[in-house]
Amino acid sequence: MVLDECFFAPSETKNKNTELPLVLSENFEGESYSVPASTIVEKIKSVPEESVPNGKSEANLRNKKNNRKGGSFPVYRKMSEIEPQPINWLWEDYIAKGTFTLITGEPDLGKSQITLSMTAIVTTGGIWPLGGKRCKEGDVILLSAEDSPEHTIRTRLEANGANLGKVHLLDGIRKSDSNSDCKLFNLKSNLNELETMINEIKEVTMIVVDPLSAYLSGVDSYKNTDVRLMLAPLSKLAERHDIAIVGVEHPPKSSNGRAMNQVGGSIAFVAASRSAYLVSKDPEDEERRLFLKIKNNLSNYSGGISFTVESHKLDNGIEISKVVWGDEPVKKTADEVLAYYNQTEFQHKKESRKKWLQEELADGPKKVTDVLEEAQKQGISEKQLKNLRKGMGIKSNKTSFK
């Protein structure tokens, strides 16, 4: 820190009755102010040169050596002050503690089923799929806005063999004892309450948010800045308590087909996560599902896992479904599977449009304007109709000069 240059009256001319001179100085905002010279003298005497920091480093903050006042300061550290730490895996090579992880995929493929299977493994200290390591037993907090706790969540957890006493369902946030005052949890404004819950439970290892979009009130999920501002504190919460936070989300209504764009409306969802996974059908087996890596910044392992959702009857007679993991790793990538289904969908649309046009002209020729009108009702544009009839060898002829 550079002290302001000041001029002082010679000490021999000062006495108790001598009025101290005022010294003009400049603060960090560029404003001028006046202070008695004695204040400057005392400040210089009280702060040895070696204790005045060049910046507001973490070490200076801890040792309370920084005496600068007012304004804002950079907070920085030397890399030599940072202790290297190994990755603390919840599920080795897949999900790390202290991080935010995403799971995405089309509806009804088993995303929520996967999180409940993971919950069962965590709460019982079970073994992860594909002969993985045993998980250290811990508690899990669930935020679920789509499934019934009584009819779906509880029964699926029981089917997966979860320790129900270690699963905590967050119903909402309220400020009074009235049940009517309970409001839906909000990721933007209620992280303090979530942290209170973590501190009260004490042994939380994983938090599941299913789906993320249900808890994003006030956040534009299509704006990168809004999404980053919302997810950054969530990631910090995971890091602070060494907890794995797993968010479930649906793909956007439209995307370019790449796996990286299959979460919400903004690429910031995937960018903010340390790992992200796609749940998809298996192109080679309609009954089988795939759990495939979209990204993982903490591991080079790229293998996927297969699973099926199978029927299960509880001891009380209730029939429910649960996840059964496959025994072999999957080599297909998320992009390869999406490319297959995108091509299949395109081909399916093309065939269905051809079938529609054949049926439309089955009774004989029709006016072009009438066919175009019907095509638009089917979601087929004029250009698409033109290409379609050209590909099918269908011609249009003028029947008169009118």
Short mmCIF file of N, CA and C in Angstrom, two decimals, residues 108-109 280-290 306-310 324 341:
data_model
loop_
_atom_site.label_atom_id
_atom_site.label_comp_id
_atom_site.label_asym_id
_atom_site.label_seq_id
_atom_site.Cartn_x
_atom_site.Cartn_y
_atom_site.Cartn_z
N ASP A 108 -40.05 -40.15 -18.95
CA ASP A 108 -40.41 -41.57 -18.85
C ASP A 108 -39.29 -42.53 -19.25
N LEU A 109 -38.04 -42.11 -19.07
CA LEU A 109 -36.92 -43.01 -19.37
C LEU A 109 -36.23 -43.52 -18.11
N SER A 280 -31.06 -42.34 -21.99
CA SER A 280 -31.64 -42.55 -23.31
C SER A 280 -32.07 -44.00 -23.49
N LYS A 281 -32.91 -44.25 -24.48
CA LYS A 281 -33.21 -45.62 -24.89
C LYS A 281 -31.98 -46.21 -25.57
N ASP A 282 -31.87 -47.52 -25.53
CA ASP A 282 -30.80 -48.21 -26.24
C ASP A 282 -31.27 -48.50 -27.66
N PRO A 283 -30.58 -48.01 -28.69
CA PRO A 283 -31.00 -48.27 -30.08
C PRO A 283 -31.10 -49.75 -30.43
N GLU A 284 -30.38 -50.58 -29.68
CA GLU A 284 -30.36 -52.00 -29.99
C GLU A 284 -31.34 -52.83 -29.15
N ASP A 285 -31.95 -52.18 -28.16
CA ASP A 285 -32.87 -52.91 -27.28
C ASP A 285 -33.89 -51.92 -26.70
N GLU A 286 -35.13 -52.00 -27.14
CA GLU A 286 -36.17 -51.06 -26.73
C GLU A 286 -36.45 -51.10 -25.23
N GLU A 287 -36.19 -52.24 -24.59
CA GLU A 287 -36.48 -52.38 -23.17
C GLU A 287 -35.35 -51.86 -22.29
N ARG A 288 -34.18 -51.64 -22.89
CA ARG A 288 -33.01 -51.25 -22.11
C ARG A 288 -32.79 -49.74 -22.18
N ARG A 289 -32.28 -49.16 -21.10
CA ARG A 289 -31.97 -47.74 -21.03
C ARG A 289 -30.45 -47.58 -20.86
N LEU A 290 -29.96 -46.39 -21.24
CA LEU A 290 -28.53 -46.11 -21.15
C LEU A 290 -28.27 -44.87 -20.30
N SER A 306 -25.74 -49.52 -18.63
CA SER A 306 -27.11 -49.84 -19.04
C SER A 306 -27.95 -50.17 -17.81
N PHE A 307 -29.26 -50.03 -17.94
CA PHE A 307 -30.15 -50.44 -16.86
C PHE A 307 -31.54 -50.71 -17.44
N THR A 308 -32.33 -51.43 -16.68
CA THR A 308 -33.73 -51.67 -17.03
C THR A 308 -34.59 -51.25 -15.86
N VAL A 309 -35.83 -50.90 -16.15
CA VAL A 309 -36.80 -50.57 -15.10
C VAL A 309 -37.76 -51.74 -15.01
N GLU A 310 -37.69 -52.47 -13.90
CA GLU A 310 -38.44 -53.70 -13.77
C GLU A 310 -39.49 -53.62 -12.67
N VAL A 324 -32.70 -51.81 -12.30
CA VAL A 324 -31.78 -52.94 -12.23
C VAL A 324 -30.62 -52.62 -13.17
N TYR A 341 -31.03 -41.44 -33.05
CA TYR A 341 -32.45 -41.15 -32.86
C TYR A 341 -32.92 -39.93 -33.64
#
